[in-house]
Tab-separated table of C-alpha atoms and ligand atoms in Angstrom:
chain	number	residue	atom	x	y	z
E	3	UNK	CA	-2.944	-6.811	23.246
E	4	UNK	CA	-2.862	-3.385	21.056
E	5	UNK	CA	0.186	-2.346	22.857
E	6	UNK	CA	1.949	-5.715	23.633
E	7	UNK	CA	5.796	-5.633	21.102
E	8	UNK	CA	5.420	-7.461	18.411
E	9	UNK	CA	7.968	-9.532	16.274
E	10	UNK	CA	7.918	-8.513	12.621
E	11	UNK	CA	10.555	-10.167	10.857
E	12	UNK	CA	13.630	-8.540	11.812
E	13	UNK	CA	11.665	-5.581	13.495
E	14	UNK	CA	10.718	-5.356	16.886
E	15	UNK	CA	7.520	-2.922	16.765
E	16	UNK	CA	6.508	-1.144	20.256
E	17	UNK	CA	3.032	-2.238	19.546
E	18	UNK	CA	0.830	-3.582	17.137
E	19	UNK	CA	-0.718	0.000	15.659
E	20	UNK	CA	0.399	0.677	12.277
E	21	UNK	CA	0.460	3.192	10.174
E	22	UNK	CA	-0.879	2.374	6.678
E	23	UNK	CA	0.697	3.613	3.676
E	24	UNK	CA	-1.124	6.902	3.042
E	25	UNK	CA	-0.512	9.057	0.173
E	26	UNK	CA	1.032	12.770	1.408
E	27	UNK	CA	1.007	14.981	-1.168
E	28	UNK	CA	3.811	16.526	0.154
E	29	UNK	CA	6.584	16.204	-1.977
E	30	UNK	CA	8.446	18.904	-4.393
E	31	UNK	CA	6.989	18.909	-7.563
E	32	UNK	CA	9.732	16.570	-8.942
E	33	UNK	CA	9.041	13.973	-6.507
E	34	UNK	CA	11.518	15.034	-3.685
E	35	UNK	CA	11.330	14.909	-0.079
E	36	UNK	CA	10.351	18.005	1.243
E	37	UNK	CA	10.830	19.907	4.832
E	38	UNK	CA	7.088	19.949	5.552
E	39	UNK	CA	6.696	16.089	4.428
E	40	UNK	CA	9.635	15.223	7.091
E	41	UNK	CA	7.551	17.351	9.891
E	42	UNK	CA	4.381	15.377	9.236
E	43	UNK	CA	6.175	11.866	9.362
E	44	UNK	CA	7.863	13.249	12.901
E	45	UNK	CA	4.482	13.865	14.100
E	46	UNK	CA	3.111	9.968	12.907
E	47	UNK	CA	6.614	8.994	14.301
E	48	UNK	CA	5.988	11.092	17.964
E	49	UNK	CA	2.431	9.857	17.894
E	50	UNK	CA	3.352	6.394	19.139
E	51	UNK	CA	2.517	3.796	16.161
E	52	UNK	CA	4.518	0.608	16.243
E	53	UNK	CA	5.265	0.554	12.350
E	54	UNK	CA	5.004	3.441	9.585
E	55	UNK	CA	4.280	2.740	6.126
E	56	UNK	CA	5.015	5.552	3.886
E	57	UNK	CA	2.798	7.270	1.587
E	58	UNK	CA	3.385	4.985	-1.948
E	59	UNK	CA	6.507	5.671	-3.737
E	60	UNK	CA	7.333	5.829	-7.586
E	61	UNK	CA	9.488	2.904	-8.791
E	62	UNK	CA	8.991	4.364	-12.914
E	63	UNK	CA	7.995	7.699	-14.072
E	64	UNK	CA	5.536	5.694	-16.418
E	65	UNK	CA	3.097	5.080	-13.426
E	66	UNK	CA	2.511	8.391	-11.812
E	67	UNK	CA	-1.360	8.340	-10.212
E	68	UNK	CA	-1.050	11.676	-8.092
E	69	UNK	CA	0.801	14.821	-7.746
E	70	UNK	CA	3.482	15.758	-5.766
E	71	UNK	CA	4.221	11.767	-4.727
E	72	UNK	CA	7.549	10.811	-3.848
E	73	UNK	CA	9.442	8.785	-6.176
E	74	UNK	CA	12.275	6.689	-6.157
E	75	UNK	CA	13.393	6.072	-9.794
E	76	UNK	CA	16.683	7.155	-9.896
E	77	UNK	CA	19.741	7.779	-7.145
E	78	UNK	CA	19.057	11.163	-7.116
E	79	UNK	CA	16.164	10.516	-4.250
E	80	UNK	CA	18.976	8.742	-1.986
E	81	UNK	CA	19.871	11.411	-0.093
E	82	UNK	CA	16.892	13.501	0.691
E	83	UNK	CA	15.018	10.051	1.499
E	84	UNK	CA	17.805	9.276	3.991
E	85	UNK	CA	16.696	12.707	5.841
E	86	UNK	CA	13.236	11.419	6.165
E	87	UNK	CA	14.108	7.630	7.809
E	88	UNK	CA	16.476	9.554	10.110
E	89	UNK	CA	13.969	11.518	11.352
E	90	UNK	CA	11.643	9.314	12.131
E	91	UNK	CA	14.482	6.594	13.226
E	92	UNK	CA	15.115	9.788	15.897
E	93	UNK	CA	12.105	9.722	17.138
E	94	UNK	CA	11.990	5.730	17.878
E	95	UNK	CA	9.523	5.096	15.429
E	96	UNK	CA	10.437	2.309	12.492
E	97	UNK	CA	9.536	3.385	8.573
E	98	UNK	CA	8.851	0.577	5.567
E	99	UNK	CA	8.795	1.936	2.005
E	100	UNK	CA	5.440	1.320	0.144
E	101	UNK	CA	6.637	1.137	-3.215
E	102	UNK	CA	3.924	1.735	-6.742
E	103	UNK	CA	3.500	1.750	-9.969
E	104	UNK	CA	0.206	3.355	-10.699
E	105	UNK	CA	-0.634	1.099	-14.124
E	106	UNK	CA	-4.154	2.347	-15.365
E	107	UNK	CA	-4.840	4.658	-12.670
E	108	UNK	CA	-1.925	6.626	-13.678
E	109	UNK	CA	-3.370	9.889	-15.505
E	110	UNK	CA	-2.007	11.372	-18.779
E	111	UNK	CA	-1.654	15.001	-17.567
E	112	UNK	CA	0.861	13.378	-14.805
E	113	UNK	CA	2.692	11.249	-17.841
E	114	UNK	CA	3.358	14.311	-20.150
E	115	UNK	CA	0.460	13.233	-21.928
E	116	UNK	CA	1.110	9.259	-23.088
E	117	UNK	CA	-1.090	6.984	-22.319
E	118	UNK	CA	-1.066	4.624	-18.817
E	119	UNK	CA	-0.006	1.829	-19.104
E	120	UNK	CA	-1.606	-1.947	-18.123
E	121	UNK	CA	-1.049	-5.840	-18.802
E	122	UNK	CA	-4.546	-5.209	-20.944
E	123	UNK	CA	-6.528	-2.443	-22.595
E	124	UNK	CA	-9.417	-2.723	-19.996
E	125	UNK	CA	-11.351	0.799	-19.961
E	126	UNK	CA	-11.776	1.992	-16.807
E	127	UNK	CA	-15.303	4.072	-16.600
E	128	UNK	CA	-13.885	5.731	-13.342
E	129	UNK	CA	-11.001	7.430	-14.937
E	130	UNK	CA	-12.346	6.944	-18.312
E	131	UNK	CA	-9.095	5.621	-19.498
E	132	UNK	CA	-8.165	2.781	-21.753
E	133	UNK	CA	-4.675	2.088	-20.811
E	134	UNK	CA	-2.383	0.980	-23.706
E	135	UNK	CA	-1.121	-3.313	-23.448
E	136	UNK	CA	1.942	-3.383	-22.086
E	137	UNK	CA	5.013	-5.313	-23.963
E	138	UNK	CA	6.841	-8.256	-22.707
E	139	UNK	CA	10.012	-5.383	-22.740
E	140	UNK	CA	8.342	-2.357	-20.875
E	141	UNK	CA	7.351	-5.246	-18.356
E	142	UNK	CA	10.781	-6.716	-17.689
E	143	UNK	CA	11.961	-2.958	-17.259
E	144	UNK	CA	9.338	-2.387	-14.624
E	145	UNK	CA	10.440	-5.417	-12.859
E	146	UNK	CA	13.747	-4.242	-12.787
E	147	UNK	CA	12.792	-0.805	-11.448
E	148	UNK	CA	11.360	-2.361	-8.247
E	149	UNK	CA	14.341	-4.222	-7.788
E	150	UNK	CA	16.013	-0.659	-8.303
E	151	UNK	CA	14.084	1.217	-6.026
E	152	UNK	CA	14.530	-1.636	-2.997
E	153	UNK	CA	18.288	-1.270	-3.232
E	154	UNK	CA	17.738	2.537	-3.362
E	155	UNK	CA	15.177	2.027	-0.329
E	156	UNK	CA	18.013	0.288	1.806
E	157	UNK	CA	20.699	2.850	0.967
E	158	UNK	CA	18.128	5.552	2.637
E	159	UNK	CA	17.546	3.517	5.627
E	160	UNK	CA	14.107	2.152	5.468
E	161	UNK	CA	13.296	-0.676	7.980
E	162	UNK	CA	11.918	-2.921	4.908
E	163	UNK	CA	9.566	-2.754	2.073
E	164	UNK	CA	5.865	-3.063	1.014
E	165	UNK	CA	5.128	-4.027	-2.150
E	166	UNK	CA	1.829	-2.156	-3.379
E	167	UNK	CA	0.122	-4.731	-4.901
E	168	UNK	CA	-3.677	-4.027	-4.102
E	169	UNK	CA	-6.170	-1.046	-5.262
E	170	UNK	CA	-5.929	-1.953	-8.441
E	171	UNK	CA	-2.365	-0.649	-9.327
E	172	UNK	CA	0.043	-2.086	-11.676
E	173	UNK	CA	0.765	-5.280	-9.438
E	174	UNK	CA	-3.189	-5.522	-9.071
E	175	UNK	CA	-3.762	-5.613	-12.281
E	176	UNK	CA	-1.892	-8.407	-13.316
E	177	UNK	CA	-3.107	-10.514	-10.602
E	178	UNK	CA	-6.830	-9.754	-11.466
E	179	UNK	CA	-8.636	-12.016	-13.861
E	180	UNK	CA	-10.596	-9.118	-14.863
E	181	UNK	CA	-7.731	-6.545	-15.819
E	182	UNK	CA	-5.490	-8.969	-16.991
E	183	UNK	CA	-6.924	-10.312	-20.359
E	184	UNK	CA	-3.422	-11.707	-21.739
E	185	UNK	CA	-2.129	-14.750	-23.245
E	186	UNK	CA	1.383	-15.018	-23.008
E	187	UNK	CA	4.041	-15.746	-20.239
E	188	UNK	CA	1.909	-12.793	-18.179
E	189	UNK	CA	-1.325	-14.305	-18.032
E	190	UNK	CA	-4.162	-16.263	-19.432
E	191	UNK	CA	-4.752	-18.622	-16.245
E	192	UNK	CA	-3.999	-18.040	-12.546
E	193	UNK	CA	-0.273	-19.574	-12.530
E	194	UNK	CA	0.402	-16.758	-15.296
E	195	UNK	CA	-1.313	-13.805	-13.591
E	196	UNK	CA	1.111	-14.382	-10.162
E	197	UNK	CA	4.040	-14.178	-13.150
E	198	UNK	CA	4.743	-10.258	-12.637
E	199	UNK	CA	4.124	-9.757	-8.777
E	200	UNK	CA	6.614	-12.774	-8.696
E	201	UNK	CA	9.526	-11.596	-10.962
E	202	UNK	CA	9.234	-8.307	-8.879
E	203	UNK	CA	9.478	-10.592	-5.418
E	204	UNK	CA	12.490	-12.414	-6.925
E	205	UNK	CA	13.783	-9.442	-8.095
E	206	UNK	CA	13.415	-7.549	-4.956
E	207	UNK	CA	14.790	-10.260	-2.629
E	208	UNK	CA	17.393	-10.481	-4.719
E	209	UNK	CA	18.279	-6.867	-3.986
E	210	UNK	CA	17.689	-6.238	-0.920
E	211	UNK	CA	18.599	-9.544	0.704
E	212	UNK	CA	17.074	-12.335	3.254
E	213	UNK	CA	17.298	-9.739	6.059
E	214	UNK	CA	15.441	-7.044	4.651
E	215	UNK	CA	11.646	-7.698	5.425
E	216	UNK	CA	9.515	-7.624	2.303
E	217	UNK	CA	5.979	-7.308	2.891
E	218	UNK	CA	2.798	-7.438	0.602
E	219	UNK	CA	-0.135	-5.019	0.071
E	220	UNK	CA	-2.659	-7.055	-1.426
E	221	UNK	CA	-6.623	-7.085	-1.990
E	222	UNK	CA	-8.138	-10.494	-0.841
E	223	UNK	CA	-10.949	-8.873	-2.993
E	224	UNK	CA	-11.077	-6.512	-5.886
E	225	UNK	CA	-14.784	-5.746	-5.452
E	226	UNK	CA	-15.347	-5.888	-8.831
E	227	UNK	CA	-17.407	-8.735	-10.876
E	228	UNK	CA	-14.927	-11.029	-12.438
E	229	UNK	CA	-11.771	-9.974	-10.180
E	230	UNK	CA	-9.841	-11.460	-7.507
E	231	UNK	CA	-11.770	-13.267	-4.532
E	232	UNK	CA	-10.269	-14.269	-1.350
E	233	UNK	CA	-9.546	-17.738	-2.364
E	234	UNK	CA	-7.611	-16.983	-5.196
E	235	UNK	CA	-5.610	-14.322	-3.267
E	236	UNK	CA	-4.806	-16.577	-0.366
E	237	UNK	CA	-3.345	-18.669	-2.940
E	238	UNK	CA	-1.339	-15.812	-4.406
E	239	UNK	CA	-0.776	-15.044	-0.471
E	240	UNK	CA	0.750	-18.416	-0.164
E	241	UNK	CA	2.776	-18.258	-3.172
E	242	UNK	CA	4.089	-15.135	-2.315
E	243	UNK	CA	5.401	-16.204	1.554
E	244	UNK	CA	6.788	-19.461	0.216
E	245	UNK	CA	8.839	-16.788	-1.665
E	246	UNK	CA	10.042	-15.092	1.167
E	247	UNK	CA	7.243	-12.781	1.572
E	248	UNK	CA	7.510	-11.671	5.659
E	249	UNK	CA	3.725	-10.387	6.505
E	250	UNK	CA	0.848	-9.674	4.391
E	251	UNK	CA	-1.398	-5.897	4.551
E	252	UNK	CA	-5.234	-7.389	3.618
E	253	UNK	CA	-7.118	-4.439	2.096
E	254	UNK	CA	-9.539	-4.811	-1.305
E	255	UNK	CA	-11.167	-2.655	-4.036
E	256	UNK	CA	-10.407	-0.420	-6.754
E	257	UNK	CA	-10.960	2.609	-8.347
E	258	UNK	CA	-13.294	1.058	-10.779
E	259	UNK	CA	-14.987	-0.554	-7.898
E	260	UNK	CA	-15.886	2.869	-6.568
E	261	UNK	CA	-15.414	3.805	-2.427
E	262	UNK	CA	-14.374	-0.017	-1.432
E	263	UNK	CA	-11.359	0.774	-0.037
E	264	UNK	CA	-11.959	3.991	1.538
E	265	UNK	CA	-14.858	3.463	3.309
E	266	UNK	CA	-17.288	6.311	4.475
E	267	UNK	CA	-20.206	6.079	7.226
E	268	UNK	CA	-18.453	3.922	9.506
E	269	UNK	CA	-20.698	4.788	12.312
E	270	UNK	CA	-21.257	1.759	14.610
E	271	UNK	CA	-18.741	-1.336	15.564
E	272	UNK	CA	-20.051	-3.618	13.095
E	273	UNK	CA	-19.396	-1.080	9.981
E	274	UNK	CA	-15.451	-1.234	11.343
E	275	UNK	CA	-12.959	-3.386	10.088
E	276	UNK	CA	-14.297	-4.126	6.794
E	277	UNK	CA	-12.041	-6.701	5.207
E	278	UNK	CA	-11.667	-8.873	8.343
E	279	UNK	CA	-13.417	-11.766	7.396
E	280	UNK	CA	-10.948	-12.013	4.202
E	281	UNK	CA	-7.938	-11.072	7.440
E	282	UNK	CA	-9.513	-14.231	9.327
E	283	UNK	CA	-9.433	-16.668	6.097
E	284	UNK	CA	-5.613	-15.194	5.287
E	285	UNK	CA	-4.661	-15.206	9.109
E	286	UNK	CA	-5.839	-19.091	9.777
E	287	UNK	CA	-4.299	-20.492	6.399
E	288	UNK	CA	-1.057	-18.573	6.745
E	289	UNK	CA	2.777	-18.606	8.608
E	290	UNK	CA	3.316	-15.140	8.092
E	291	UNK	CA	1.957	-12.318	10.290
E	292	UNK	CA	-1.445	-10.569	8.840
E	293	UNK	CA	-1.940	-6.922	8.739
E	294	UNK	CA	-5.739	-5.879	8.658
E	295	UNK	CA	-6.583	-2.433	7.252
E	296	UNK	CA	-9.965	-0.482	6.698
E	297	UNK	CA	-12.088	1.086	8.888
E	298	UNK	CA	-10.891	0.584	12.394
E	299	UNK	CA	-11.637	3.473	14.607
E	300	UNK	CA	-12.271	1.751	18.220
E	301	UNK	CA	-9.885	0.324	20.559
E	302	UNK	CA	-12.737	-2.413	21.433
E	303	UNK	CA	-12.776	-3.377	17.738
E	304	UNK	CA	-9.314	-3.497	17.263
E	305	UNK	CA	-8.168	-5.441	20.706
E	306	UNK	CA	-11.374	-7.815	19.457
E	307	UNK	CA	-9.540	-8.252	16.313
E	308	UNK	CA	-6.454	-9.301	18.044
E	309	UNK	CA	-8.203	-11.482	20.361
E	310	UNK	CA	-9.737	-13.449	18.144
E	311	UNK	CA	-6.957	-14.062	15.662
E	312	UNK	CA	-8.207	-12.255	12.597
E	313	UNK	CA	-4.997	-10.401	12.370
E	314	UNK	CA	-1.773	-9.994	14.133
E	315	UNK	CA	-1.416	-5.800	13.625
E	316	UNK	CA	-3.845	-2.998	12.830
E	317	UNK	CA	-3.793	-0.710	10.323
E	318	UNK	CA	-4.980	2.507	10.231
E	319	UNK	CA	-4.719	5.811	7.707
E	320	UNK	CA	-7.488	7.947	7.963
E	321	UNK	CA	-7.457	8.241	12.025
E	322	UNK	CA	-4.168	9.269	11.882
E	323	UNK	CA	-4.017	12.034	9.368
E	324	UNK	CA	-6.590	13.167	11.622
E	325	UNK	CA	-4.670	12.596	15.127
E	326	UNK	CA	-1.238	11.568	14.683
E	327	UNK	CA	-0.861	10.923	18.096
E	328	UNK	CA	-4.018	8.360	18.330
E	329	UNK	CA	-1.905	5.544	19.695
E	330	UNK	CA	-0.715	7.136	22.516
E	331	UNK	CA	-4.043	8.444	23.612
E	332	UNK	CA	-5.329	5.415	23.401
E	333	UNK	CA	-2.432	3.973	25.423
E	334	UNK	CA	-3.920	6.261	28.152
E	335	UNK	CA	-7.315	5.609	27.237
E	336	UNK	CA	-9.073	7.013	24.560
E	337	UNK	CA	-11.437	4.584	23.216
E	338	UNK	CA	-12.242	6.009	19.527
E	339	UNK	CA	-10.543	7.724	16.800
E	340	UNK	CA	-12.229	11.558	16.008
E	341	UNK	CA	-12.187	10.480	12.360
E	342	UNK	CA	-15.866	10.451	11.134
E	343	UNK	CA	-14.646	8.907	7.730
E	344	UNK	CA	-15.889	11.286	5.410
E	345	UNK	CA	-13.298	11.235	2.983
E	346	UNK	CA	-12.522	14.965	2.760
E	347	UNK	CA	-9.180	13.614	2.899
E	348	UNK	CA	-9.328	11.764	-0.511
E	349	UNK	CA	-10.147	15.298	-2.202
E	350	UNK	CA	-6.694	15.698	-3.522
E	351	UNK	CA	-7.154	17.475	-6.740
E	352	UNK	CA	-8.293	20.559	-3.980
E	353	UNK	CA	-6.647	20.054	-1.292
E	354	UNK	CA	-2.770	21.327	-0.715
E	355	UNK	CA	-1.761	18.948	0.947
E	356	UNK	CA	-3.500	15.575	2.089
E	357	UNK	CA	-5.282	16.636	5.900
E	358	UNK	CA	-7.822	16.168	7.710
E	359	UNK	CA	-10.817	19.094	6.602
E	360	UNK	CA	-13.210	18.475	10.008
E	361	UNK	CA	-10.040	20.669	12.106
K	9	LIG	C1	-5.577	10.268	1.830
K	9	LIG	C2	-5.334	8.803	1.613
K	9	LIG	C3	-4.221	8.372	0.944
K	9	LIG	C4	-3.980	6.999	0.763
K	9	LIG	N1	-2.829	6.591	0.154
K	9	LIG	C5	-2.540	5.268	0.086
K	9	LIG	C6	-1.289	4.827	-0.400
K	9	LIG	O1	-0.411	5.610	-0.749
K	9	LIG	N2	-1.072	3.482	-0.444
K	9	LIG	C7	-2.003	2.571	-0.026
K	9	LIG	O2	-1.762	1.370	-0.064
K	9	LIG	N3	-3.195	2.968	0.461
K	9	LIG	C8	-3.473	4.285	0.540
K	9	LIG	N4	-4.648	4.698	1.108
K	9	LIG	C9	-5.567	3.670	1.642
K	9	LIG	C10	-5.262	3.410	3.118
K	9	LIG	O3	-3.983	2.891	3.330
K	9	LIG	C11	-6.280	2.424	3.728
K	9	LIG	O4	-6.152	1.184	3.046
K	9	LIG	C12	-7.717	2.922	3.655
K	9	LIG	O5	-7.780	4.320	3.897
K	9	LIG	C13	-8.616	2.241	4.688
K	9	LIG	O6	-8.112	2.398	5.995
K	9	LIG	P1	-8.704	3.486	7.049
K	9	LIG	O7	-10.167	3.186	7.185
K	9	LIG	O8	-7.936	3.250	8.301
K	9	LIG	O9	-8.494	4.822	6.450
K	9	LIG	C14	-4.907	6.048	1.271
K	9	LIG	C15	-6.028	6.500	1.958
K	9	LIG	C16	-6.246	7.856	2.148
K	9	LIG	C17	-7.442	8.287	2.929
């Protein structure tokens, strides 16, 4: 089934492999696409996966999480963006947008000093940062600069867009009970928590149109005491398609949750595909197609994934910083990623640029 087409909204995708939204770091310092950024997407793009997500994108300059990350906050990006869909679009391949606002896990020295910003002042003992309580303004300009950055996101030829809302980023973080602490239109019960991720949805749809897909990165579970659990999320999950919402990315975790999303010592079948219970729960309850992410490395696992109806595509980010060109060796045969998930990948602050350190 791994390489059967598959119908994604509007898309037709070669086959069901797809490329999850992995951070670059490969843009100019000011947040511009760059030469060697456009050569690594043409390799992804050569390499044979049905569906690229990009590396996440900056809808505000107020949630910057990492260096050198593309952003999309103003016009100015239009035109070098355009030069990376086009490349990829050359090759065959099909590119959706992942677009972020970092909330608490955006760092000061990235923010000209200020403080990050959050719907609460929830310390985070991972960063060490207690983010400063948003206000009902600051939030409504947010909103807007998602819608912003779809229309922007259309204008450079992206295929569709995926909203980041899992990890524990801004979106996250008003959807999670235990980041979320407010009592106003923004939250204080369930119904008020969705508030945010849906004024962005509306907003979005409303710029980007019904034949743009819109798709959803979202944690079934933040990992965390006192955050979101799958039930809740596949209510938010339901919400969110009755909205328009055209396929759903299940992942989980947070920073403050420590190594939940990124996985390491994912030796044997049964460590793979972490979050596909949650994908099996989310896949049987809704319409839309289900993306599954974390820790697939085997074609057995993935085709058994398929099979069974846990998902409809598979995700993958580590394998393929590793081997770009993983889905067409498995098309000829190759049953297992060379990844060894050791997360020497994830070692920004030292590396260059984000690659693999085993090669
Ligand atoms: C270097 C690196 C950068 C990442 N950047 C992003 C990102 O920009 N957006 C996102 O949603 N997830 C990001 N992730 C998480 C992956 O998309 C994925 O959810 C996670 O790595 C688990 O999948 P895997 O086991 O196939 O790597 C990143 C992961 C890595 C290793």
């Amino acid at each position: 089934m791994l390489f059967e087409p598959f119908s994604l909204a509007s898309l037709i995708l070669k086959n069901r492999i797809v490329r999850s939204a992995t951070y670059e770091k490969r843009a100019d310092d000011d947040g511009f696409v760059t030469d060697a950024l456009i050569e690594f997407y043409e390799d992804i793009a050569g390499g044979g996966a049905g569906l690229i997500i990009s590396g996440n994108v900056l809808v505000h300059t107020s949630g910057r999480s990492v260096p050198q990350q593309l952003c999309i906050h103003n016009d100015f990006y239009i035109e070098k963006l355009r030069r990376l869909t086009d490349a990829v679009h050359n090759l065959g391949g099909a590119i959706i947008i992942q677009l972020v606002h970092g909330g608490r896990q955006s760092f000061p020295a990235l923010l000209g000093g200020e403080q990050p910003v959050a719907p609460s002042a929830v310390y985070d003992p991972s960063t060490r940062i207690t983010p400063r309580a948003m206000e009902d303004r600051e939030i409504w300009e947010i909103i807007e600069s998602f819608g912003d950055a779809g229309r922007r996101a259309m204008y450079a030829g992206f295929d569709g867009i995926q909203l980041h809302a899992a990890h524990g980023y801004l979106i996250n973080e008003f959807l999670s009970p235990h980041t979320n602490r407010r009592h106003d239109y923004w939250g204080g019960d369930e119904e008020r928590r969705f508030h945010f991720a849906e004024e962005i949805c509306r907003a979005m749809l409303k710029e980007v149109g019904k034949d743009c897909p819109v798709m959803v990165k979202m944690n079934a579970d933040d990992c965390i005491e006192g955050g979101l659990e799958p039930e809740e999320s596949l209510r938010i999950a339901k919400r969110l398609e009755d909205m328009g919402v055209c396929a759903f990315e299940v992942s989980g975790g947070m920073y403050e949750a420590r190594n939940k999303t990124v996985r390491t010592e994912i030796l044997k079948p049964e460590q793979e595909a972490y979050f596909r219970s949650a994908a099996g729960l989310f896949k049987k309850h809704l319409r839309m197609p289900v993306m599954l992410v974390g820790g697939m490395r085997s074609r057995p696992v993935m085709e058994d994934v398929l099979l069974k109806g846990d998902a409809d595509l598979i995700s993958i980010s580590r394998p393929l910083i590793r081997e770009p060109d993983l889905p067409h060796k498995m098309a000829e045969g190759k049953e297992k990623a060379d990844c060894i998930s050791c997360n020497g990948c994830m070692k920004f602050n030292k590396l260059d640029v984000v690659r693999c350190t085993q090669i």
